[in-house]
Coordinates of C-alpha atoms in Angstrom, one line a residue:
X1438 CA 294.9 86.3 202.7
X1439 CA 292.3 88.9 202.1
X1440 CA 288.8 88.0 203.5
X1441 CA 285.8 89.6 201.7
X1442 CA 283.6 91.7 204.0
X1443 CA 279.8 90.6 204.3
X1444 CA 278.8 94.4 203.3
X1445 CA 280.8 94.2 200.2
X1446 CA 279.2 90.9 199.2
X1447 CA 275.7 92.4 199.7
X1448 CA 276.8 95.6 197.5
X1449 CA 277.6 93.0 194.6
X1450 CA 274.8 91.0 195.0
X1451 CA 272.6 94.1 194.8
X1452 CA 274.3 95.2 191.8
X1453 CA 273.8 91.9 190.0
X1454 CA 270.1 91.9 191.1
X1455 CA 269.7 95.5 189.8
X1456 CA 271.3 94.8 186.4
X1457 CA 268.9 91.8 186.1
X1458 CA 265.9 94.0 186.9
X1459 CA 267.0 96.6 184.4
X1460 CA 267.6 94.0 181.4
X1461 CA 264.1 92.5 182.3
X1462 CA 262.3 95.7 182.3
X1463 CA 264.1 96.9 179.2
X1464 CA 262.9 93.5 177.3
X1465 CA 259.3 94.0 178.8
X1466 CA 259.5 97.6 177.5
X1467 CA 260.8 96.3 174.1
X1468 CA 257.9 93.7 173.9
X1469 CA 255.3 96.6 174.9
X1470 CA 256.6 99.0 172.3
X1471 CA 255.9 96.3 169.3
X1472 CA 252.7 97.6 167.5
X1473 CA 249.6 95.3 168.2
X1474 CA 247.7 93.9 165.2
X1475 CA 245.1 96.4 165.8
X1476 CA 247.5 99.4 165.7
X1477 CA 249.0 98.0 162.7
X1478 CA 245.7 97.5 161.0
X1479 CA 244.8 101.2 161.8
X1480 CA 248.1 102.3 160.5
X1481 CA 247.9 100.4 157.1
X1482 CA 244.2 99.9 156.2
X1483 CA 243.3 103.6 157.3
X1484 CA 245.8 105.0 154.8
X1485 CA 243.3 103.9 152.0
X1486 CA 239.9 103.8 153.5
X1487 CA 238.2 104.0 156.9
X1488 CA 239.2 101.3 159.5
X1489 CA 237.2 98.3 159.3
X1490 CA 236.0 96.4 162.5
X1491 CA 236.8 92.7 162.5
X1492 CA 233.1 92.0 163.3
X1493 CA 231.9 93.4 159.9
X1494 CA 232.8 89.9 158.0
X1495 CA 233.3 86.4 158.9
X1496 CA 236.8 84.9 159.4
X1497 CA 236.6 83.0 156.1
X1498 CA 235.7 86.3 154.2
X1499 CA 238.6 88.1 156.3
X1500 CA 241.1 85.6 155.0
X1501 CA 240.0 86.2 151.3
X1502 CA 239.7 89.9 151.5
X1503 CA 243.1 90.5 153.5
X1504 CA 244.7 88.3 150.7
X1505 CA 243.4 90.9 148.2
X1506 CA 244.3 93.8 150.2
X1507 CA 247.8 92.6 150.8
X1508 CA 248.5 92.8 147.1
X1509 CA 248.6 96.7 147.4
X1510 CA 250.8 96.3 150.4
X1511 CA 253.4 93.8 148.4
X1512 CA 252.0 90.8 150.4
X1513 CA 251.3 87.8 147.6
X1514 CA 251.1 85.0 150.0
X1515 CA 248.2 82.6 149.4
X1516 CA 248.7 80.2 152.0
X1517 CA 245.5 81.1 154.1
X1518 CA 243.4 80.1 150.9
X1519 CA 244.8 76.6 150.8
X1520 CA 241.8 74.1 150.4
X1521 CA 239.6 76.9 148.9
X1522 CA 237.3 76.2 145.8
X1523 CA 238.6 76.4 142.3
X1524 CA 236.4 79.6 141.8
X1525 CA 237.9 81.4 145.0
X1526 CA 241.5 80.8 143.7
X1527 CA 240.6 81.9 140.2
X1528 CA 238.9 84.9 141.7
X1529 CA 241.9 86.2 143.7
X1530 CA 244.3 85.5 141.0
X1531 CA 242.4 87.5 138.7
X1532 CA 242.4 90.3 141.2
X1533 CA 246.1 90.1 141.5
X1534 CA 246.5 90.0 137.8
X1535 CA 244.5 93.3 137.1
X1536 CA 246.4 95.0 140.2
X1537 CA 249.9 94.0 138.5
X1538 CA 248.9 95.1 134.9
X1539 CA 247.8 98.5 136.3
X1540 CA 251.0 99.1 138.4
X1541 CA 249.4 98.9 141.6
X1542 CA 251.6 96.0 143.3
X1543 CA 254.6 97.4 144.8
X1544 CA 258.0 95.8 143.7
X1545 CA 259.0 95.5 147.5
X1546 CA 256.6 94.9 150.4
X1547 CA 255.3 98.1 152.2
X1548 CA 254.6 95.8 155.2
X1549 CA 256.8 93.4 156.9
X1550 CA 255.9 89.8 156.8
X1551 CA 255.7 89.8 160.7
X1552 CA 253.5 92.8 160.8
X1553 CA 251.1 91.5 158.2
X1554 CA 250.8 88.2 160.1
X1555 CA 250.2 90.4 163.1
X1556 CA 247.4 91.9 161.2
X1557 CA 245.9 88.8 160.0
X1558 CA 245.9 87.3 163.4
X1559 CA 243.9 90.4 164.7
X1560 CA 241.1 90.0 162.4
X1561 CA 241.2 86.0 162.5
X1562 CA 240.9 86.0 166.2
X1563 CA 238.2 88.8 166.7
X1564 CA 235.8 88.1 163.4
X1565 CA 232.9 85.8 164.1
X1566 CA 233.0 82.3 162.6
X1567 CA 229.3 83.2 161.0
X1568 CA 227.8 86.4 159.9
X1569 CA 226.4 88.4 162.7
X1570 CA 222.5 88.4 162.5
X1571 CA 220.8 91.6 161.0
X1572 CA 219.1 93.7 163.4
X1573 CA 215.2 93.3 163.3
X1574 CA 213.4 95.5 160.8
X1575 CA 210.5 97.7 162.0
X1576 CA 207.1 96.5 161.1
X1577 CA 205.4 98.9 158.2
X1578 CA 202.8 101.4 159.5
X1579 CA 200.4 103.2 157.6
X1580 CA 201.0 106.7 159.2
X1581 CA 200.9 109.2 156.4
X1582 CA 197.5 110.2 155.7
X1583 CA 197.9 110.9 152.0
X1584 CA 200.0 107.5 151.3
X1585 CA 198.8 103.9 151.7
X1586 CA 200.8 100.6 151.6
X1587 CA 199.8 98.5 148.8
X1588 CA 201.3 95.1 147.7
X1589 CA 202.3 94.5 144.1
X1590 CA 201.1 91.7 142.0
X1591 CA 204.8 90.7 141.5
X1592 CA 205.7 88.8 144.6
X1593 CA 208.8 86.7 143.8
X1594 CA 209.6 83.9 146.6
X1595 CA 213.2 85.4 146.9
X1596 CA 214.6 88.6 145.5
X1597 CA 217.8 90.7 145.2
X1598 CA 216.4 94.1 144.0
X1599 CA 218.7 96.1 142.2
X1600 CA 216.6 98.9 141.1
X1601 CA 213.2 100.5 141.5
X1602 CA 212.2 103.4 139.3
X1603 CA 209.2 105.4 138.9
X1604 CA 208.2 106.2 135.1
X1605 CA 205.9 109.0 135.7
X1606 CA 205.1 109.9 132.2
X1607 CA 203.6 106.2 131.7
X1608 CA 202.6 105.7 135.3
X1609 CA 204.4 102.8 135.6
X1610 CA 207.2 101.3 138.2
X1611 CA 210.2 99.6 137.0
X1612 CA 211.9 96.7 139.2
X1613 CA 214.9 94.8 138.6
X1614 CA 215.3 91.5 140.5
X1615 CA 218.8 90.1 140.2
X1616 CA 217.9 86.8 142.0
X1617 CA 215.4 85.6 139.0
X1618 CA 217.2 87.8 136.5
X1619 CA 213.7 89.6 136.1
X1620 CA 213.1 93.3 134.6
X1621 CA 209.4 93.8 135.6
X1622 CA 207.2 96.7 134.5
X1623 CA 204.3 97.3 136.8
X1624 CA 201.5 99.4 135.8
X1625 CA 199.3 101.9 138.0
X1626 CA 197.3 99.1 139.5
X1627 CA 200.7 97.5 140.4
X1628 CA 200.0 94.5 137.8
X1629 CA 202.6 93.3 135.4
X1630 CA 202.5 95.3 132.4
X1631 CA 205.7 93.7 130.9
X1632 CA 208.2 91.0 132.2
X1633 CA 211.7 90.4 130.7
X1634 CA 213.8 87.5 131.8
X1635 CA 217.6 86.7 131.8
X1636 CA 219.0 90.1 132.2
X1637 CA 221.1 90.3 135.4
X1638 CA 222.3 93.1 137.4
X1639 CA 220.3 96.1 136.2
X1640 CA 220.9 99.4 138.1
X1641 CA 219.7 102.2 136.1
X1642 CA 217.5 103.4 133.4
X1643 CA 216.4 106.2 131.2
X1644 CA 213.6 107.3 129.1
X1645 CA 214.8 108.3 125.7
X1646 CA 213.1 108.7 122.1
X1647 CA 210.1 107.1 123.7
X1648 CA 212.2 103.9 124.5
X1649 CA 213.2 102.6 127.9
X1650 CA 217.1 102.0 128.2
X1651 CA 218.1 100.0 131.2
X1652 CA 221.9 99.4 132.1
X1653 CA 223.5 96.4 133.8
X1654 CA 226.6 97.0 136.0
X1655 CA 227.8 93.6 134.8
X1656 CA 229.6 92.7 138.1
X1657 CA 228.0 93.8 141.5
X1658 CA 230.4 92.0 143.8
X1659 CA 233.6 92.7 142.0
X1660 CA 234.2 89.0 141.1
X1661 CA 235.1 89.6 137.7
X1662 CA 237.6 92.3 137.8
X1663 CA 238.6 93.9 134.5
X1664 CA 235.9 91.9 132.6
X1665 CA 233.5 93.9 130.3
X1666 CA 230.3 92.1 131.5
X1667 CA 228.1 95.4 131.3
X1668 CA 225.3 96.1 128.8
X1669 CA 222.4 98.4 128.0
X1670 CA 219.0 97.2 126.9
X1671 CA 216.6 99.3 124.9
X1672 CA 213.1 97.9 126.0
X1673 CA 210.2 98.3 123.6
X1674 CA 207.1 100.0 124.6
X1675 CA 204.3 97.5 123.8
X1676 CA 201.4 95.6 125.5
X1677 CA 203.0 92.3 125.5
X1678 CA 203.4 90.9 129.0
X1679 CA 206.7 89.2 127.8
X1680 CA 208.9 90.7 125.3
X1681 CA 212.3 90.8 124.0
X1682 CA 214.5 93.6 125.0
X1683 CA 217.1 94.7 122.3
X1684 CA 220.9 95.2 123.1
X1685 CA 221.9 99.0 122.9
X1686 CA 225.5 98.8 124.0
X1687 CA 227.9 96.2 125.2
X1688 CA 231.3 95.6 126.5
X1689 CA 230.9 97.8 129.6
X1690 CA 232.5 97.5 132.7
X1691 CA 231.0 98.1 136.1
X1692 CA 229.1 101.3 135.2
X1693 CA 226.8 102.5 137.8
X1694 CA 225.3 105.1 135.8
X1695 CA 225.1 107.0 132.3
X1696 CA 223.5 109.8 130.7
X1697 CA 222.1 110.8 127.3
X1698 CA 223.4 114.0 126.2
X1699 CA 223.8 116.7 123.5
X1700 CA 227.6 117.6 123.8
X1701 CA 227.8 118.9 120.1
X1702 CA 224.6 121.1 120.3
X1703 CA 223.2 119.3 117.2
X1704 CA 222.3 115.7 118.0
X1705 CA 220.8 113.6 120.9
X1706 CA 222.8 110.5 119.7
X1707 CA 225.5 110.9 122.5
X1708 CA 225.6 109.0 125.6
X1709 CA 228.1 109.4 128.6
X1710 CA 229.0 106.4 130.6
X1711 CA 230.6 106.4 134.1
X1712 CA 233.1 103.6 134.4
X1713 CA 233.4 103.1 138.2
X1714 CA 236.0 100.4 137.7
X1715 CA 237.6 98.3 140.2
X1716 CA 241.1 99.7 139.6
X1717 CA 241.0 101.6 136.3
X1718 CA 238.0 103.8 135.6
X1719 CA 236.9 106.7 133.3
X1720 CA 234.3 108.8 131.9
X1721 CA 233.5 107.8 128.3
X1722 CA 231.5 109.4 125.4
X1723 CA 229.7 106.9 123.2
X1724 CA 227.8 107.7 120.0
X1725 CA 225.2 105.9 118.3
X1726 CA 226.4 103.8 115.2
X1727 CA 224.0 101.5 113.4
X1728 CA 221.7 101.1 116.1
X1729 CA 224.3 100.5 118.9
X1730 CA 226.2 102.9 121.1
X1731 CA 230.0 102.6 120.5
X1732 CA 233.1 104.4 122.4
X1733 CA 234.0 107.4 120.9
X1734 CA 236.3 109.1 123.4
X1735 CA 237.6 109.3 127.2
X1736 CA 236.6 112.3 128.7
X1737 CA 238.3 111.7 132.1
X1738 CA 240.7 108.9 132.9
X1739 CA 240.1 108.0 136.7
X1740 CA 238.5 105.4 139.0
X1741 CA 235.4 105.7 141.3
X1742 CA 233.2 107.8 139.0
X1743 CA 229.5 107.5 140.2
X1744 CA 227.4 110.5 139.2
X1745 CA 227.9 113.2 136.6
X1746 CA 226.0 116.3 135.5
X1747 CA 225.9 118.1 132.2
X1748 CA 225.2 122.0 132.6
X1749 CA 226.7 125.2 131.2
X1750 CA 228.4 126.2 134.4
X1751 CA 230.5 129.3 133.2
X1752 CA 227.8 130.6 131.0
X1753 CA 229.8 130.3 127.7
X1754 CA 227.2 128.6 125.7
X1755 CA 229.0 125.3 125.6
X1756 CA 228.0 122.4 128.1
X1757 CA 230.2 121.5 130.9
X1758 CA 230.6 118.4 133.0
X1759 CA 230.6 117.9 137.0
X1760 CA 231.9 114.5 138.1
X1761 CA 231.4 113.0 141.3
X1762 CA 234.1 110.7 142.3
X1763 CA 233.9 107.9 145.1
X1764 CA 237.6 107.7 145.5
X1765 CA 238.3 111.1 146.9
X1766 CA 239.1 112.6 143.8
X1767 CA 237.3 115.8 142.5
X1768 CA 237.7 116.9 138.8
X1769 CA 235.9 118.7 136.0
X1770 CA 236.0 118.9 132.4
X1771 CA 234.7 121.4 130.0

């Protein structure tokens, strides 16, 4: 009857132990090779924009925003928003619908459920419960010999200032306060010369035909995706402190700026509107019809337009357009 030698038994035990160590090492290596939430976030989020640090928003804000961003990646899970207010659910559904209509929601998920969950955990674990405090603002100092700091008579208790413009010909300052829905015109003594109330989110203005035209972006925070809430007001020049502004254009959507221009070289009744848009955007030409500016044609169909310039760049005697796009798209139209 054969008898096992002690040396042989030790060799077998060592081989079994080595195999266990190799298997454990391979499993650990596989676990280490699995991308972290941060790695996945940098991979997917940075494909469209700069990588956002978790500290820039609260946990609650990230839950909403990541649900919105997930639509672009084919992730349509709303579970993290259970218990949210009706307005939150309506908001996120309107954003989803707009992306679907625009064909920007992929038919199949671009990121797996597991990886998307890891991205969510990364932001939820590191984001603050409440917004981080703002850094202290420096005290205003009167250090410029040719300038002096003066307070205006218009001192609202709270303000969300969306526009400040200097009207040099009339020596006035135009201020828009979205908190109180005020449009205030200050004279050179910084007293209130005119005040209009009930007009929200005014962001730009132009002097044209001795009238003041102001533009409302309609939706500053992107809450009303795809809704045409923007408009233009014609502000009359008179001595009344409280006067009525007249509508000049309506049905606009997220227009950050516009320009009166003379594209046909004959009239000055044309106006170019930059439609920044959330998903769809354009540069549109409006013409004056019965006292209101109405859409005439689309010059450029692309989102993200924030600025334009009209000039004869190629010296052919005809106006050309230079368009600044914030979505990393550059184009021109002649």
